Coordinates of C-alpha atoms in Angstrom, one line a residue:
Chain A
X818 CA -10.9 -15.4 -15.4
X819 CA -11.5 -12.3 -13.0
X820 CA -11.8 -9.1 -14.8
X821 CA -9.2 -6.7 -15.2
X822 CA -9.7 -3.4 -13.6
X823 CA -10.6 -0.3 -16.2
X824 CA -7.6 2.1 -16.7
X825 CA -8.6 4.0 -19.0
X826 CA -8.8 7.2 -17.2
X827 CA -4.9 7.1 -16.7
X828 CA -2.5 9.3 -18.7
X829 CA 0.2 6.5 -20.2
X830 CA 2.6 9.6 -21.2
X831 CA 4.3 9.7 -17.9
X832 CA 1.9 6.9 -15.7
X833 CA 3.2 3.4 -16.7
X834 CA 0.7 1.6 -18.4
X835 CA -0.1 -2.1 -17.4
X836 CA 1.9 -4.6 -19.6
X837 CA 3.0 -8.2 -19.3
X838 CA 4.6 -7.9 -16.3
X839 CA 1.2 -6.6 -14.0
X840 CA -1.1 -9.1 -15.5
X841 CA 2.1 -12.1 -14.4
X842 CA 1.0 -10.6 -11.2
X843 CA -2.7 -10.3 -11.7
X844 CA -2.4 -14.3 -12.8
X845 CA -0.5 -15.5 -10.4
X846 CA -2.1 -13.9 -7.1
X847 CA -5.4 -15.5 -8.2
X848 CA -3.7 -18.7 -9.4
X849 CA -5.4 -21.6 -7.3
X850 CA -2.3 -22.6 -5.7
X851 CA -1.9 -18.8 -4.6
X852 CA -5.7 -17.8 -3.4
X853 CA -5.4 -21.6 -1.6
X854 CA -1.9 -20.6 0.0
X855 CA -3.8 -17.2 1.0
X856 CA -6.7 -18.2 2.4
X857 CA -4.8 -20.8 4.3
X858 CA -2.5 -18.0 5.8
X859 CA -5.2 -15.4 6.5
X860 CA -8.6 -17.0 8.0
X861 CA -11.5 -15.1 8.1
X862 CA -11.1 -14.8 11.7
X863 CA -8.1 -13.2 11.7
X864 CA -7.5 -9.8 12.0
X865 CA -8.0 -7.7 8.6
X866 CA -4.8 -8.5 6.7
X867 CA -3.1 -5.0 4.9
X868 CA -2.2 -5.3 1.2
X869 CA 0.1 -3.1 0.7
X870 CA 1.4 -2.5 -3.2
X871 CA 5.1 0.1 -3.7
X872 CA 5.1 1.6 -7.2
X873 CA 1.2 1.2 -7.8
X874 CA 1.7 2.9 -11.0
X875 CA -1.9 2.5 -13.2
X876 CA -3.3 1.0 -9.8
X877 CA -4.1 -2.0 -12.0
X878 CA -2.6 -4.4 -9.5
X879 CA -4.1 -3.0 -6.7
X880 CA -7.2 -2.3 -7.6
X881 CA -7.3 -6.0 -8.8
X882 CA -6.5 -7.1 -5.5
X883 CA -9.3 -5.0 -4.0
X884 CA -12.0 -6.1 -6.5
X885 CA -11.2 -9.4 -5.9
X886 CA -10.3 -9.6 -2.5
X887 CA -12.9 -12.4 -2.0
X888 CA -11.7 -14.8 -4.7
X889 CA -8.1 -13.7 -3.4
X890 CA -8.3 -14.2 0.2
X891 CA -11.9 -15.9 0.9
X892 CA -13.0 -12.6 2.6
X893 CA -14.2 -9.2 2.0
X894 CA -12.6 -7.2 5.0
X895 CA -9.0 -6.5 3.3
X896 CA -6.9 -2.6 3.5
X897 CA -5.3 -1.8 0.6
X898 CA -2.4 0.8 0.7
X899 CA -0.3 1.8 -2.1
X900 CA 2.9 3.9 -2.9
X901 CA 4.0 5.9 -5.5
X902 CA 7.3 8.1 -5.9
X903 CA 4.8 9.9 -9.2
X904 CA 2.2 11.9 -7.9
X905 CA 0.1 11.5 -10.9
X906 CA 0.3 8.1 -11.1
X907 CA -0.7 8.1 -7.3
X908 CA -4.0 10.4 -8.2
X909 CA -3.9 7.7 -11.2
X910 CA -3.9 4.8 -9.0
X911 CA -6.4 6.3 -6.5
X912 CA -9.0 6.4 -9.3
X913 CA -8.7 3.4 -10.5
X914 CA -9.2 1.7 -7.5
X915 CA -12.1 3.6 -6.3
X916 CA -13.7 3.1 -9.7
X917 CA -12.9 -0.9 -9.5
X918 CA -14.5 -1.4 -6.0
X919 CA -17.5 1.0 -6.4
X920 CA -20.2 -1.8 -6.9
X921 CA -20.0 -3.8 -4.7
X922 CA -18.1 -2.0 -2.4
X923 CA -16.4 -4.6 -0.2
X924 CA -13.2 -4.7 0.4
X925 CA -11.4 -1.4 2.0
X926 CA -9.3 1.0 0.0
X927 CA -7.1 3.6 2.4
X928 CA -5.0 5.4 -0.1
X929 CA -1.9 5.9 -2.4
X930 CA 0.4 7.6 -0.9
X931 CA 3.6 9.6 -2.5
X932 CA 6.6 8.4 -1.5
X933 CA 9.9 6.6 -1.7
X934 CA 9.3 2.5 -1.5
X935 CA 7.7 1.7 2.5
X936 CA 9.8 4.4 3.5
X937 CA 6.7 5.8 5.5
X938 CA 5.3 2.4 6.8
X939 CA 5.6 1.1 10.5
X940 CA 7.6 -1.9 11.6
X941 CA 6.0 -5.1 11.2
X942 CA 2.3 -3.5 9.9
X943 CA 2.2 -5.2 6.4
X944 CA 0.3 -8.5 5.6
X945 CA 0.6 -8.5 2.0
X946 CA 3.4 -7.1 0.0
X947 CA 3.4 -6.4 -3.9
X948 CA 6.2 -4.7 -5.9
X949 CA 6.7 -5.3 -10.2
X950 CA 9.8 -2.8 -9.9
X951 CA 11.8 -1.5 -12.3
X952 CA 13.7 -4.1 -13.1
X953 CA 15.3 -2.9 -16.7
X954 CA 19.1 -2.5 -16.8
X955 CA 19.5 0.6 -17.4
X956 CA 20.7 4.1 -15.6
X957 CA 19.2 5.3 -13.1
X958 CA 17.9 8.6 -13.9
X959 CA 18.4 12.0 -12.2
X960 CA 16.6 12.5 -9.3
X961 CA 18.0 16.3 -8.3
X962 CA 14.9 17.4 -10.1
X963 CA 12.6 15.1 -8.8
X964 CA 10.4 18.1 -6.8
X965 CA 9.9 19.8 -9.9
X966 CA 9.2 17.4 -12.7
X967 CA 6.5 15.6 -9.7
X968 CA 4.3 18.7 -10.3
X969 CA 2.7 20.4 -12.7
X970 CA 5.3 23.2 -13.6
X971 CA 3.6 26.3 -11.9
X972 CA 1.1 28.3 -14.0
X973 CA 0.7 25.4 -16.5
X974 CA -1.9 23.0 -16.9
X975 CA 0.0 20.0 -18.4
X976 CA 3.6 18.8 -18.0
X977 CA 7.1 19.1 -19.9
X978 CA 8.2 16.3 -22.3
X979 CA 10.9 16.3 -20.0
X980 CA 9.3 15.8 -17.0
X981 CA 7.3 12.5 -19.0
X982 CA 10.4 11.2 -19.9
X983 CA 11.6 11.3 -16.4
X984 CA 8.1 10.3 -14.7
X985 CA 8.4 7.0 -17.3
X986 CA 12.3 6.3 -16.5
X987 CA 11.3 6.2 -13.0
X988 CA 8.9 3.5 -13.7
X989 CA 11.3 1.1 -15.7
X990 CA 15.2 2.1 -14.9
X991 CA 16.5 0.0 -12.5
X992 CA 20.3 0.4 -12.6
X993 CA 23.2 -2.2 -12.5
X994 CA 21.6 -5.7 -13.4
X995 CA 17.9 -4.0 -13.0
X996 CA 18.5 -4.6 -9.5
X997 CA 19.2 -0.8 -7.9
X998 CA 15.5 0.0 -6.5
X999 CA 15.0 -4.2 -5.8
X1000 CA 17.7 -4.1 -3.4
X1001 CA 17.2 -1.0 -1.7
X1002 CA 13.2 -2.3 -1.4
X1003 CA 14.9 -5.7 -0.2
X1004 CA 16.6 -4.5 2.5
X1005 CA 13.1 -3.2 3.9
X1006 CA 11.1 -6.1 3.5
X1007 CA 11.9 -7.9 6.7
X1008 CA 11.0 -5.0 8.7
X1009 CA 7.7 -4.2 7.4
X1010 CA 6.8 -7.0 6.8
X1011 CA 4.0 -8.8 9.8
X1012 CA 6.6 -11.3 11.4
X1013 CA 4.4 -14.2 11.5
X1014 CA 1.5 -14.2 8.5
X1015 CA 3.7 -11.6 6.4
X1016 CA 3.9 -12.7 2.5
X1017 CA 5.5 -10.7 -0.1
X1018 CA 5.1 -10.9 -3.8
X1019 CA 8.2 -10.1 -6.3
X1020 CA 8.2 -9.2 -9.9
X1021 CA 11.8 -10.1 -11.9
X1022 CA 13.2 -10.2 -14.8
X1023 CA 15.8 -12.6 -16.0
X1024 CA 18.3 -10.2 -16.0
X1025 CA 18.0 -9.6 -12.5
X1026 CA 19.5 -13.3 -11.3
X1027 CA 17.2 -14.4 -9.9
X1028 CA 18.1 -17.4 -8.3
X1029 CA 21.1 -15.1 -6.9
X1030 CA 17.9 -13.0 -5.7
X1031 CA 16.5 -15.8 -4.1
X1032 CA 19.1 -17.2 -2.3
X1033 CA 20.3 -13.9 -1.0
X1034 CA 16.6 -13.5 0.7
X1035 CA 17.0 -17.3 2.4
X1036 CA 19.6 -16.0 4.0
X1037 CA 18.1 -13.5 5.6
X1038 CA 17.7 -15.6 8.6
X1039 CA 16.6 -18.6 10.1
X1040 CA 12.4 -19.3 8.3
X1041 CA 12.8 -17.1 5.5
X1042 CA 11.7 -18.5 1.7
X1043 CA 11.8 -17.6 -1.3
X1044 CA 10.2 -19.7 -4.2
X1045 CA 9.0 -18.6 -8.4
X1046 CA 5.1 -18.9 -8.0
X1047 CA 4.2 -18.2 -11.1
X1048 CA 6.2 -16.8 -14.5
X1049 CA 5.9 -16.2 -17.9
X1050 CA 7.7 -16.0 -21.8
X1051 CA 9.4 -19.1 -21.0
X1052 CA 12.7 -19.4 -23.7
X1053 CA 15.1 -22.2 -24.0
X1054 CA 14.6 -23.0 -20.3
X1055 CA 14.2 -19.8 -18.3
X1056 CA 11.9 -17.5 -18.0
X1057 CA 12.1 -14.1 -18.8
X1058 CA 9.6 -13.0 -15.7
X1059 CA 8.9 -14.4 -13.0
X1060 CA 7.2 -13.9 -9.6
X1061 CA 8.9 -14.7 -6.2
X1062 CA 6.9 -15.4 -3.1
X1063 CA 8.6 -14.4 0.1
X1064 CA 7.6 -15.4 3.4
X1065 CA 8.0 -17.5 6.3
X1066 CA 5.8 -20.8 6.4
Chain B
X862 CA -6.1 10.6 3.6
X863 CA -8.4 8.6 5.7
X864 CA -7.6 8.3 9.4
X865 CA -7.3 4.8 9.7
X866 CA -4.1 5.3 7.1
X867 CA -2.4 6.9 9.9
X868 CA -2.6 3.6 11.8
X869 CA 0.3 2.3 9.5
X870 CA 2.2 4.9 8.7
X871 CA 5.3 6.9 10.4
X872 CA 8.0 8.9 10.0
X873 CA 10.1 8.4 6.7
X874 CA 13.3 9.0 8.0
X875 CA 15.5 5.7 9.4
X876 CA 16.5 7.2 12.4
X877 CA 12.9 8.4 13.9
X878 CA 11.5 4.4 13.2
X879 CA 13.0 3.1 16.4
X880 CA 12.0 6.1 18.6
X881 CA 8.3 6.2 20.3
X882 CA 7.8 9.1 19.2
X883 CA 7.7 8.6 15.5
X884 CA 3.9 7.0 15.7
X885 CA 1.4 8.3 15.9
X886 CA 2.0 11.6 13.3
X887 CA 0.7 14.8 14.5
X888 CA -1.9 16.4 12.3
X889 CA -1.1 20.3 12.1
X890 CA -3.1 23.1 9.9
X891 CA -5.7 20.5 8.7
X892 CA -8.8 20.6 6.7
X893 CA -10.8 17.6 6.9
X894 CA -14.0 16.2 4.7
X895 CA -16.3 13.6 5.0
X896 CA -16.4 11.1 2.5
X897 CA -18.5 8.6 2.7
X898 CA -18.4 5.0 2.6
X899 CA -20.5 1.9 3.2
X900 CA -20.6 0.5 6.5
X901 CA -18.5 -2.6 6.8
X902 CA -19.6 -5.0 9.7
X903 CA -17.0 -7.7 9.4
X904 CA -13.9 -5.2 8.6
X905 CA -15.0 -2.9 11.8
X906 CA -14.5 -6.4 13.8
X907 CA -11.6 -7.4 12.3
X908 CA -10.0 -4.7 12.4
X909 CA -10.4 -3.3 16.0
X910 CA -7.8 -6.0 17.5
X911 CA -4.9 -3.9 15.4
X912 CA -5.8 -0.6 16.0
X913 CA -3.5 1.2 17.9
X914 CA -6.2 2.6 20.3
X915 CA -3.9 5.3 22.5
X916 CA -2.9 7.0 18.8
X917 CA -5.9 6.9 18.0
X918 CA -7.4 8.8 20.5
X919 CA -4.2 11.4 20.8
X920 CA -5.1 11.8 16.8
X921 CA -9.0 12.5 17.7
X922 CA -8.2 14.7 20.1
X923 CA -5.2 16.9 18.5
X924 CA -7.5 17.1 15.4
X925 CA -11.0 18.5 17.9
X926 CA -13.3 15.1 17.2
X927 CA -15.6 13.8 19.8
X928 CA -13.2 12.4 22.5
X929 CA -12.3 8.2 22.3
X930 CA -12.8 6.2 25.3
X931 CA -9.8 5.1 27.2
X932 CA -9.4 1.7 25.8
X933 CA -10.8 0.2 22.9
X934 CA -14.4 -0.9 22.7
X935 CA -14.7 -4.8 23.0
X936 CA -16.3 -6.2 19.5
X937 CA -19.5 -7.0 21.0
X938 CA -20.5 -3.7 21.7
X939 CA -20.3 -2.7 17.8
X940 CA -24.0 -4.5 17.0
X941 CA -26.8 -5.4 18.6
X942 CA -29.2 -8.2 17.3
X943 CA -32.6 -8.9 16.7
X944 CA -34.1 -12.2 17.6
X945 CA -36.9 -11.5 15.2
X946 CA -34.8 -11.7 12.1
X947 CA -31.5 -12.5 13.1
X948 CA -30.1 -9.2 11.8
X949 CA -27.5 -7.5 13.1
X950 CA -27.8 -3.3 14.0
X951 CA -24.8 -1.2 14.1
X952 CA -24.8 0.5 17.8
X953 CA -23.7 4.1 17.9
X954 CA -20.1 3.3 18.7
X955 CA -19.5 1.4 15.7
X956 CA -21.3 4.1 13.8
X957 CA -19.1 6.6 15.0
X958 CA -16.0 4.3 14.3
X959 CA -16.9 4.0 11.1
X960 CA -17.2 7.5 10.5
X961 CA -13.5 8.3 12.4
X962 CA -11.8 5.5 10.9
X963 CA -12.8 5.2 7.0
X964 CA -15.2 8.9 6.5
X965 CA -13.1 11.1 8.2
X966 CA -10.0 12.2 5.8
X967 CA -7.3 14.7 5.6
X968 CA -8.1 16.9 2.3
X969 CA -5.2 19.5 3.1
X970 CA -2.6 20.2 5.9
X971 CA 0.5 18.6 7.2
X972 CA 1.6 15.7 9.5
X973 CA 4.3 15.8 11.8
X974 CA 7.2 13.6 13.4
X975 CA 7.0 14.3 16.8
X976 CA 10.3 13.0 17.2
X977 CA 12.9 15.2 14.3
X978 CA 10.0 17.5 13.7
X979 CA 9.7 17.0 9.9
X980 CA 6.5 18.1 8.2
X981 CA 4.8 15.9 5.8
X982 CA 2.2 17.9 3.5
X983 CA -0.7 16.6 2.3
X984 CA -2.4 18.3 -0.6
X985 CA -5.6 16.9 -2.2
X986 CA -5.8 14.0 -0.2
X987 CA -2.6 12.7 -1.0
X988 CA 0.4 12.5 1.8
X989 CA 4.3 13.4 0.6
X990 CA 6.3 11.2 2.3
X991 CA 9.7 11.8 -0.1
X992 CA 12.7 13.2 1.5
X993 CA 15.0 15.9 0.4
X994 CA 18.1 14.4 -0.3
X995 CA 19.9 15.4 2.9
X996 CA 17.9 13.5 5.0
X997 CA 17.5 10.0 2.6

């Protein structure tokens, strides 16, 4: 069992606070099958792979990755990048990260940066790929304020209720069938994504169809798979989350 | 924001992606800081074969650091070793890598698309990449 990086420095009013769907994630990136599937794909001579994580949240995730990059990927020279469309849970994120690698200080952490999804990353620059969206049916919410509530309102020290709310929303909501934010992430995969040793890890609920999920991402073209590596709560036959791997063998 | 974040990262908006001109972001009105790190042998190895060397250097020189040579250096003039004990020293230029890539970081200031011209702030370290709506 590899430990599971301190958060306790993170605000939970409007950062989302690590719950059964990270530690899925957390379980089944350093599941045998997964660390032997990752070591397989990323040698230690290869070039230094990038993990990159969208929605970091806590940083839980990531900073799991980077504490246990050796377990993870048999080698200690792995980037780890993460996005955020919260500020404070990127600050949050940065934290908890630095904090989880600090002794021994191995693996590389570049940053958290804010933003919508990959939006900022180049073509065909990511090795690893983690996203637990927001996969709750449920609407959308408001982003016309989004500039605003991402701040600390000026002159004040702390933030609105309002702004919480909204800072949390953004975290779970993810529209019709939970799937809004999945598909718009979808739909950048392939491109950032390394063509050849790129591998990208999925959080979903059962609401989100996922077998509809998977077979939309196999026909993306001619190598691509999509396969449940690990998942959890199972009831009456299917799982309420699961994790998809995506990737081309 | 540590340098060698830039080495990933472009313009946010769709249409700049396929232009040349997107990568390598221009720093403008920046502050740097030093913070340090420990000195990572393997990674500075591994990780010279996907550096984008030429960005690099334009980002080196646009933001006044020691000038970059014009290609990258090859990996076996980052250590030299010691038949002695078998260790390994760090030469100057992977020193000075080091520093550049994972030291060196952007505290306050903005990057730029050099192809639409949008600015990107950076404030405490961390990079705004979201849009206003007009241009999502």
């Amino acid at each position: 069992m590899l430990p599971t990086p301190s958060t306790s420095h993170v605000c939970f009013d409007r950062v989302y606070e690590p719950a059964e769907d990270s530690y899925l994630l957390l379980d089944t990136i350093s599941a045998p099958s997964e660390t032997a599937f990752l070591h397989d794909r990323f040698p230690k001579a290869s070039t230094t792979p990038l993990v990159l994580e969208v929605g970091v949240g806590s940083g839980v995730i990531l900073a799991f990755v980077a504490a246990n990059a050796n377990t993870i990927f048999g080698r200690d020279d792995v980037l780890t990048l993460g996005t955020d469309i919260n500020s404070f849970a990127c600050q949050a994120a940065s934290q908890t990260v630095q904090h989880a690698i600090a002794n021994p200080n191995h693996s590389i952490f570049l940053d958290v940066i804010n933003g919508d999804l990959a939006s900022s990353l180049r073509l065909d620059s990511v090795d690893v790929f983690i996203f637990n969206p927001p996969y709750v049916p449920a609407e959308l919410p408001n982003f016309s304020h989004h500039d605003d509530y991402n701040a600390l309102p000026p002159g004040k020290q702390s933030t609105t209720f309002e702004q919480d709310s909204y800072l949390l929303e953004l975290s779970y909501a993810g529209g019709e069938d939970g799937m809004a934010v999945t598909d718009r992430m979808l739909d950048q995969i392939p491109f950032i994504l390394h063509e050849s040793r790129g591998v990208a890890y999925l959080l979903l609920c059962a609401q989100n169809k996922p077998e509809e999920v998977k077979q939309r991402i196999r026909a993306w073209g001619p190598g691509w798979e999509a396969e449940t590596v690990g998942s959890s709560g199972k009831k009456a036959g299917w799982e309420k989350l699961q994790i998809v791997r995506i990737w081309k063998p | 924001m540590k340098l060698l974040t830039l080495n990933f990262l472009t313009c946010a908006i769709k249409t700049c992606k396929s232009s040349p001109l997107s990568f390598p972001l221009h720093p403008r009105e920046v502050e740097l800081e030093i913070l340090e790190t420990d000195y990572n042998a393997v990674f500075l190895r591994n990780i010279l074969p996907r550096l984008e060397w030429e960005a690099l250097r334009v980002l080196a020189g646009e933001l006044g650091l020691p000038s970059l040579p014009e290609s990258s250096p090859d990996v076996s003039s980052l250590s030299t070793s010691s038949e002695e004990d078998d260790s390994e020293t760090p030469t100057q230029v992977a020193q000075d890598l080091h520093r550049l890539l994972l030291e060196t970081c952007i505290k306050e200031g903005k990057l730029v698309c050099g192809c639409c011209g949008h600015e990107y702030a950076v404030k405490e370290g961390v990079a705004n990449f979201l849009l206003p709506g007009h241009l999502v």
